[in-house]
PDB file of C-alpha atoms in Angstrom:
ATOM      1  CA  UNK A  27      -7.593  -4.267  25.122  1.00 93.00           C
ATOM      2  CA  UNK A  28      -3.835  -4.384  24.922  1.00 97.00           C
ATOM      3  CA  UNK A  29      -2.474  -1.872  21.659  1.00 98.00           C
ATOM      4  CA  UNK A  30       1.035  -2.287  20.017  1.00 98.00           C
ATOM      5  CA  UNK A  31       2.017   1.105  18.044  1.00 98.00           C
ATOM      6  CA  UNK A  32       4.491   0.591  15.548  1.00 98.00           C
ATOM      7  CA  UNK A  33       6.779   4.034  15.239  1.00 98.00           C
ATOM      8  CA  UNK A  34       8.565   3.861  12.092  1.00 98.00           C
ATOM      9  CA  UNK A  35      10.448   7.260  11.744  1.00 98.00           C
ATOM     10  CA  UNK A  36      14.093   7.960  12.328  1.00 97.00           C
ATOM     11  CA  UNK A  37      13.913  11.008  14.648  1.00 96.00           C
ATOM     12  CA  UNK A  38      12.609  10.874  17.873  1.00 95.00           C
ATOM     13  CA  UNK A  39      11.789  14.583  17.698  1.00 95.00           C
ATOM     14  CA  UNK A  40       9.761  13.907  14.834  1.00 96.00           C
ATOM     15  CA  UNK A  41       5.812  14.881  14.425  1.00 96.00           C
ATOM     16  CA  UNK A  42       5.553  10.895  13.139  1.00 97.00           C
ATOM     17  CA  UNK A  43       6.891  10.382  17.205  1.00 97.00           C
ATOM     18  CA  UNK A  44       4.548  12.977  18.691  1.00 97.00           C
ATOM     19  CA  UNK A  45       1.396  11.009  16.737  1.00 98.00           C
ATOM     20  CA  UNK A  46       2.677   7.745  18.141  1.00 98.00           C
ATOM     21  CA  UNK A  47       2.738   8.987  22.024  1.00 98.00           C
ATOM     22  CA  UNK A  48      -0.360  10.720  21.778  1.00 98.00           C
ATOM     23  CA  UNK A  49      -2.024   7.142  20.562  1.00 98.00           C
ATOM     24  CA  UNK A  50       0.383   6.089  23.157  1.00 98.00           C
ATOM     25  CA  UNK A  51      -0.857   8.563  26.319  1.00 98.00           C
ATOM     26  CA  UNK A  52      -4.449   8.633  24.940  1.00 98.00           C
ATOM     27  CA  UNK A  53      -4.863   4.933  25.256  1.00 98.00           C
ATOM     28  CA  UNK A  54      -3.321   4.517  28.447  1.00 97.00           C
ATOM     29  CA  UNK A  55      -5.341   7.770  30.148  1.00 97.00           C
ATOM     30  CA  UNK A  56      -8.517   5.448  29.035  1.00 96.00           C
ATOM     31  CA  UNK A  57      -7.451   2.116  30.534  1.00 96.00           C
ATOM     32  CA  UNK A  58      -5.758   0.544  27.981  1.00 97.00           C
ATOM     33  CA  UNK A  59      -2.780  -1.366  27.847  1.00 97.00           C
ATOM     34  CA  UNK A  60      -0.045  -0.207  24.991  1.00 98.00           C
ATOM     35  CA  UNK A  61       3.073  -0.666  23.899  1.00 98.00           C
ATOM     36  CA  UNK A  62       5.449   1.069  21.685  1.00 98.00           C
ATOM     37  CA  UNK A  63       7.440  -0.180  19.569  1.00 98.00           C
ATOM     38  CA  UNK A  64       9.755   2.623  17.839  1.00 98.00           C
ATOM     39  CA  UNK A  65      11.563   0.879  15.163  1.00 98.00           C
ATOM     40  CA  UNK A  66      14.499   2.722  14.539  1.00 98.00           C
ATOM     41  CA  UNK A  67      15.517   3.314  18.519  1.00 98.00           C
ATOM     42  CA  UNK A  68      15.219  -0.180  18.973  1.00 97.00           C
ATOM     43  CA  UNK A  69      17.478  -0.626  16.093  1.00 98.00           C
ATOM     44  CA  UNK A  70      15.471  -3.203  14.122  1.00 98.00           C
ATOM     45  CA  UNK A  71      17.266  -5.173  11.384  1.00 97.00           C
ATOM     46  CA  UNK A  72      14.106  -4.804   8.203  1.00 97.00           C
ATOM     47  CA  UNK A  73      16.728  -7.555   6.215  1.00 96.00           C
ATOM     48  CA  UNK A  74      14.767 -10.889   6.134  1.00 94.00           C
ATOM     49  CA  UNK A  75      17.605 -13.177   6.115  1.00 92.00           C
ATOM     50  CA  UNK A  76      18.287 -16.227   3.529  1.00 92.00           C
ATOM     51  CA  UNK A  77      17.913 -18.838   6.945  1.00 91.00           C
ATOM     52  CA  UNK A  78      14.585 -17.278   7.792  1.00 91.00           C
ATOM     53  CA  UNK A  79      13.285 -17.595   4.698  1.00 89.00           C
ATOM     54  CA  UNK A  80      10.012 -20.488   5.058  1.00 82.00           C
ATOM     55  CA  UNK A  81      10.537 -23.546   3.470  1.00 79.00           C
ATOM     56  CA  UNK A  82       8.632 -26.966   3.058  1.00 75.00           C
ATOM     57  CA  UNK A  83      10.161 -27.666   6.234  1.00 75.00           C
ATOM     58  CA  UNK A  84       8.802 -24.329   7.872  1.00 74.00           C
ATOM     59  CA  UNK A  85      10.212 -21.550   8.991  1.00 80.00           C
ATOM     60  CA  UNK A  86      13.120 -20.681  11.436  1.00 89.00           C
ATOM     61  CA  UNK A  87      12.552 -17.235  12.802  1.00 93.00           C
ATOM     62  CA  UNK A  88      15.597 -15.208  14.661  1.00 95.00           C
ATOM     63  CA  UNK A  89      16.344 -15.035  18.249  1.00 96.00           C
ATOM     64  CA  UNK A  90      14.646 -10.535  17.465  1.00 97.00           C
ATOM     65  CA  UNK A  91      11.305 -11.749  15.572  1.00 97.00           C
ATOM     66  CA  UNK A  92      11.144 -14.461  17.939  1.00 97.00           C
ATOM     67  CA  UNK A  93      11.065 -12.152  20.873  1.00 97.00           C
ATOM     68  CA  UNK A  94       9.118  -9.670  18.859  1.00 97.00           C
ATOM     69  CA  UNK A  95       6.351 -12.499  18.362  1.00 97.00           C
ATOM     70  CA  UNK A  96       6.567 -12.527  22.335  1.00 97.00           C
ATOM     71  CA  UNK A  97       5.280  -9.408  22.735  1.00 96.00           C
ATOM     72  CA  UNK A  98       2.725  -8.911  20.397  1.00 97.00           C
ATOM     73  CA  UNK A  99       1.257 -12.516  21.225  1.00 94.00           C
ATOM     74  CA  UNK A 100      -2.054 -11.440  23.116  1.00 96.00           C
ATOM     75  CA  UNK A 101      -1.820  -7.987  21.347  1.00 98.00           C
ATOM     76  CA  UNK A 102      -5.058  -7.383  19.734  1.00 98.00           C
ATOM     77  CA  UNK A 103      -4.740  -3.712  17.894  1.00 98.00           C
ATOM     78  CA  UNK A 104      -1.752  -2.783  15.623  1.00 98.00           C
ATOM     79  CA  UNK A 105      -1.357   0.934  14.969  1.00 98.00           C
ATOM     80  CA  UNK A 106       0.733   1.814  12.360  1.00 98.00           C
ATOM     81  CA  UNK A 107       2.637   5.270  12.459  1.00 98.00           C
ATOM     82  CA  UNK A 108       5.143   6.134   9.843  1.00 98.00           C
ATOM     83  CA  UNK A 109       5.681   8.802   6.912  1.00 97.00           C
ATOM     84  CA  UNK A 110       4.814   8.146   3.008  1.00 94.00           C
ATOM     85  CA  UNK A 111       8.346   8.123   1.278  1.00 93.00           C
ATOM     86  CA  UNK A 112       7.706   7.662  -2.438  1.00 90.00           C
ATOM     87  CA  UNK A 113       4.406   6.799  -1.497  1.00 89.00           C
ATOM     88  CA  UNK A 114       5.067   3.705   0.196  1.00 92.00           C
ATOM     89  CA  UNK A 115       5.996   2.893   4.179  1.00 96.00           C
ATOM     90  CA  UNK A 116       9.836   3.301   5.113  1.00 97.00           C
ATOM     91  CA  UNK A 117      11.400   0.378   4.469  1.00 97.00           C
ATOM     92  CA  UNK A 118      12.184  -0.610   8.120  1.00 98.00           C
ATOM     93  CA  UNK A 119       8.428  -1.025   8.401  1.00 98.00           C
ATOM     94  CA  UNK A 120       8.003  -3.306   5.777  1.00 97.00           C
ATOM     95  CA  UNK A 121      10.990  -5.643   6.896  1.00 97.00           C
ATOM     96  CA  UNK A 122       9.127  -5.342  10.292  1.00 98.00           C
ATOM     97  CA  UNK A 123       6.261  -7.211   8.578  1.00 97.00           C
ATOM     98  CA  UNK A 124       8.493  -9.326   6.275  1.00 96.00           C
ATOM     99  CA  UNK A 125      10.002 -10.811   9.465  1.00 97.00           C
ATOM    100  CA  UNK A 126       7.836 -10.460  12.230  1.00 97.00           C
ATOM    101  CA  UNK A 127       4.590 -11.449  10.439  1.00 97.00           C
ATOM    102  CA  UNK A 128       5.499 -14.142   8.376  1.00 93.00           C
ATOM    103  CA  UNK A 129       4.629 -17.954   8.633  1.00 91.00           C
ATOM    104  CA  UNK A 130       4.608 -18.899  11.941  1.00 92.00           C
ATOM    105  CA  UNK A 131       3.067 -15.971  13.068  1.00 96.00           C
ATOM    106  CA  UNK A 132       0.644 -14.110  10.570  1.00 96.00           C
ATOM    107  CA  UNK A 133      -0.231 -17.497   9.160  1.00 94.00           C
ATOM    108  CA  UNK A 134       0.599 -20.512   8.369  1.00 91.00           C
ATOM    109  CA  UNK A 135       0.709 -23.479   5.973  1.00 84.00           C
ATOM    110  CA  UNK A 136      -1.334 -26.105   7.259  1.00 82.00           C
ATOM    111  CA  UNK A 137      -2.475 -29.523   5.087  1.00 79.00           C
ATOM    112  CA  UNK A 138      -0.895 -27.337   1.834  1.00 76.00           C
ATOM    113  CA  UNK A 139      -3.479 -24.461   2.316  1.00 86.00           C
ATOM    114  CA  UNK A 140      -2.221 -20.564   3.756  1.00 87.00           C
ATOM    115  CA  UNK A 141      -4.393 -19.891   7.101  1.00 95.00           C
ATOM    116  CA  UNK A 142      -4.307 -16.659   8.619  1.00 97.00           C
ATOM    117  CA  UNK A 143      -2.833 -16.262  12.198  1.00 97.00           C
ATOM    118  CA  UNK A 144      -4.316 -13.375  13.313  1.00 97.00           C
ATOM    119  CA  UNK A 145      -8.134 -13.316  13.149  1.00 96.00           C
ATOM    120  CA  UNK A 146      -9.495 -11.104  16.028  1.00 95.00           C
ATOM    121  CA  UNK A 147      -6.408  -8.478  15.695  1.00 98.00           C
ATOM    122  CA  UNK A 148      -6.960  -5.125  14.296  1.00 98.00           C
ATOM    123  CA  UNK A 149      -5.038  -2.774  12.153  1.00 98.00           C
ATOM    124  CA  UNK A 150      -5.047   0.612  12.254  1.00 98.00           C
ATOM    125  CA  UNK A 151      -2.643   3.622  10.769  1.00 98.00           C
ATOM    126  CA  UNK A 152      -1.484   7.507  10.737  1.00 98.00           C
ATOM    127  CA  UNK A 153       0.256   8.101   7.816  1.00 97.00           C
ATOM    128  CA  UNK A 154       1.558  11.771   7.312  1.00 97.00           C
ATOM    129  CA  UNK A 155       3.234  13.131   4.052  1.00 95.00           C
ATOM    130  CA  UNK A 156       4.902  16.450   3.396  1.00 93.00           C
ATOM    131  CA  UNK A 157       2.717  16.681   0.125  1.00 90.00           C
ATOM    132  CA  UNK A 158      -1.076  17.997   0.963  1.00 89.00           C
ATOM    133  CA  UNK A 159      -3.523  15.534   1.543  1.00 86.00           C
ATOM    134  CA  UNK A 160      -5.575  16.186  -1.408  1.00 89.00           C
ATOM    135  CA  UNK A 161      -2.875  15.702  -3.624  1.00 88.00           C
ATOM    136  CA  UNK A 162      -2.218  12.211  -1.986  1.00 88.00           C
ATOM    137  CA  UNK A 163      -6.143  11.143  -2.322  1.00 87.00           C
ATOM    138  CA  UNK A 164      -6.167  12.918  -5.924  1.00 88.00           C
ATOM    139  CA  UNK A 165      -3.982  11.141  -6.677  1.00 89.00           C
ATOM    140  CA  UNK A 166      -4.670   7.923  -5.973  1.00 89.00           C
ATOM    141  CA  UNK A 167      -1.267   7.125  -3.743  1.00 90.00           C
ATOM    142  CA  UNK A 168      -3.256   6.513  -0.848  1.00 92.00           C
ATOM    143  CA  UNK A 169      -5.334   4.028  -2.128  1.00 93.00           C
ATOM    144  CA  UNK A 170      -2.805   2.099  -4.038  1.00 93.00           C
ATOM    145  CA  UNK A 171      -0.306   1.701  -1.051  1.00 93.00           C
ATOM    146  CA  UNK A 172      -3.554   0.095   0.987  1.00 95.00           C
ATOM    147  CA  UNK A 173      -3.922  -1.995  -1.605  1.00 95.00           C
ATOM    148  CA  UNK A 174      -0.999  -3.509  -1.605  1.00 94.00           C
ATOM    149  CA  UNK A 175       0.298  -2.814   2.051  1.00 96.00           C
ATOM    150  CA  UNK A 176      -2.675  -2.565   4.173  1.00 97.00           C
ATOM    151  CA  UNK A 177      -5.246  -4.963   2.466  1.00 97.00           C
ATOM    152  CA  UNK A 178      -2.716  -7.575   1.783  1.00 96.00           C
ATOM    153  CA  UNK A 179      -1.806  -7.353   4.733  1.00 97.00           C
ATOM    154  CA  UNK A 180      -4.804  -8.083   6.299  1.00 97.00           C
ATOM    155  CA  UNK A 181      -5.504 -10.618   3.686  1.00 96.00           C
ATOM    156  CA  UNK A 182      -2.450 -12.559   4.436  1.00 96.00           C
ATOM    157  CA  UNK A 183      -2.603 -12.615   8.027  1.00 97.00           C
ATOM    158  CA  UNK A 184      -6.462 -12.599   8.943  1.00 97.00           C
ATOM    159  CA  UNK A 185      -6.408  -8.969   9.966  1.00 98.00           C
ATOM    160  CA  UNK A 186      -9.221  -6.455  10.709  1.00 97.00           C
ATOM    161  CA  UNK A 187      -8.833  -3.333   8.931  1.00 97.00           C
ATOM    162  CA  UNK A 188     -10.350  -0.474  10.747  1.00 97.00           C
ATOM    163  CA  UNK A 189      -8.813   2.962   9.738  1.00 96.00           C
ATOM    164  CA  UNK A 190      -6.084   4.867   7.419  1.00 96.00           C
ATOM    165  CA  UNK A 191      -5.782   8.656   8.360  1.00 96.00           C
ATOM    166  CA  UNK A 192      -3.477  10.018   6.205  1.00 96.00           C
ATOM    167  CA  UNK A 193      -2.263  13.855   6.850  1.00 96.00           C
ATOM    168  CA  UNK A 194      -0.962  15.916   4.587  1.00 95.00           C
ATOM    169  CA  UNK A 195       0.971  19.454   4.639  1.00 94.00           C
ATOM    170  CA  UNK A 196       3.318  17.708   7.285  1.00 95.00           C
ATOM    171  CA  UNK A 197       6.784  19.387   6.868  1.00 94.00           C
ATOM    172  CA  UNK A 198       8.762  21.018   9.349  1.00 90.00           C
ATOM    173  CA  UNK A 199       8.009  24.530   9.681  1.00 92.00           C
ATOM    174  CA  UNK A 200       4.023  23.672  10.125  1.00 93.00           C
ATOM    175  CA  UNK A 201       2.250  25.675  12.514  1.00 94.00           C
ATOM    176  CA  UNK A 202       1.651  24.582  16.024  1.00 94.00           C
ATOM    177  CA  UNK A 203      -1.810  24.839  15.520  1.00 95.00           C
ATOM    178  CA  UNK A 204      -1.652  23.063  12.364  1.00 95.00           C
ATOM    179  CA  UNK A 205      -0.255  19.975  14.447  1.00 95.00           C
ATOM    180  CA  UNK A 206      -2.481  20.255  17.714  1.00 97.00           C
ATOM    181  CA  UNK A 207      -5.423  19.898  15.260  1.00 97.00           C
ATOM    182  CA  UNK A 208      -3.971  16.800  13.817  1.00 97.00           C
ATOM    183  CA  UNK A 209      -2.963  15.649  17.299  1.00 97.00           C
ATOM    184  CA  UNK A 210      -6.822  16.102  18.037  1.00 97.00           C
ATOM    185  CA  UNK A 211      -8.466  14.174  14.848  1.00 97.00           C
ATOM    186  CA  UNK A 212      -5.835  11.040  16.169  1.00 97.00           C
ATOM    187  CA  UNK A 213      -7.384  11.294  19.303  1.00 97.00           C
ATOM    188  CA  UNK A 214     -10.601  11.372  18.263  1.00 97.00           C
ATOM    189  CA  UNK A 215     -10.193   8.640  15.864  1.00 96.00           C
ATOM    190  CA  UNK A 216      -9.334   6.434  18.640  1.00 97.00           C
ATOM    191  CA  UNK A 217     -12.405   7.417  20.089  1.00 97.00           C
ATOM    192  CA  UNK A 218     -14.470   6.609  17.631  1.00 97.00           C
ATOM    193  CA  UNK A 219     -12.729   3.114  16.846  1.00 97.00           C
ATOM    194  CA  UNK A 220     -12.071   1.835  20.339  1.00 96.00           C
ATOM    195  CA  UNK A 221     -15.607   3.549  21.796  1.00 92.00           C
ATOM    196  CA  UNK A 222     -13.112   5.658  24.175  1.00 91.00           C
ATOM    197  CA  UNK A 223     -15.217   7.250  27.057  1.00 76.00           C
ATOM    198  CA  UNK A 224     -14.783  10.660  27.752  1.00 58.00           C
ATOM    199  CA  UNK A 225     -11.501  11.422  30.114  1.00 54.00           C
ATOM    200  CA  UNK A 226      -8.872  12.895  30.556  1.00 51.00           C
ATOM    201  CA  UNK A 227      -7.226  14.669  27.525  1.00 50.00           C
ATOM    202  CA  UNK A 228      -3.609  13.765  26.558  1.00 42.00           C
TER     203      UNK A 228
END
């Protein structure tokens, strides 16, 4: 299975980076093919422009989302790794989406009816927050940004939702053994979604 993690988080040196190369190094260790795509060091414009904007006509997609599409053509698990700021995905994500997976690519308007694109692809996220996780499920933040992130997403496009791990009590002077145990629950997530034999740890 070929995986495409999404890193949305400014710092490389970040925790949100560490979770996306252990999904990253994990994956690989077990035989999968990954790539990573980290947002910000790739320098990703989120700003849907007023050309690419579908019409009746269609859609005309920039020479970035076009290559973009490229990649993530015969991709079939998206993994989603970013922080909650004001409860919702940092903005370059979302413009990620608003470019990369509209018509053309997460679906399309065919005989004046929406069909999804991407039937058979898979969505998964690790969401952290600096605010503890109960709080965040308490709440309710969690499950309002699926609802109208992750399930519309999926909606839209034809995706399979299979997981959102959210981790609280992220901030920066968490323990080390606060973040190993985090860095093991990703891990064993992916075991338990992608039936991961047992290997070599990451």
């Amino acid at each position: 299975m070929k995986h495409a993690v999404i890193l949305a988080h400014p710092k490389p040196t970040s925790f949100g980076a560490a979770m996306a190369r252990a999904c990253v190094d994990h994956l690989s260790a077990h035989g999968h093919e990954v790539v990573l795509r980290d947002l910000y060091a790739m320098d990703f414009d989120p700003r849907l422009k007023a050309e690419e904007m579908p019409t009746g006509q269609g859609a005309t997609p920039a020479a970035d989302v076009l290559a973009e599409r490229a990649l993530l053509k015969d991709v079939k698990s998206l993994i989603f790794v970013y922080p909650f700021w004001f409860n919702a995905p940092p903005a370059i994500l979302k413009g990620y989406v608003d470019r990369v997976f509209g018509m053309g690519f997460g679906y399309a308007s065919i005989n004046g009816r929406m069909e999804a694109l991407l039937d058979g692809v898979s969505l998964t996220s690790f969401s952290t927050s600096g605010a503890p996780g109960r709080w965040v499920n308490s709440t309710g933040a969690l499950k309002a940004l699926m609802a109208v992130f992750d399930l519309h997403l999926c909606g839209v496009c034809g995706l399979r939702l299979l997981d959102h791990a959210h981790f609280g009590d992220v901030v920066s002077n968490m323990t080390e053994e606060w973040g190993e145990d985090i860095l093991g629950q990703v891990r064993d997530r992916l075991n338990n979604l992608f039936e991961l034999t047992s290997g070599p740890e990451t």
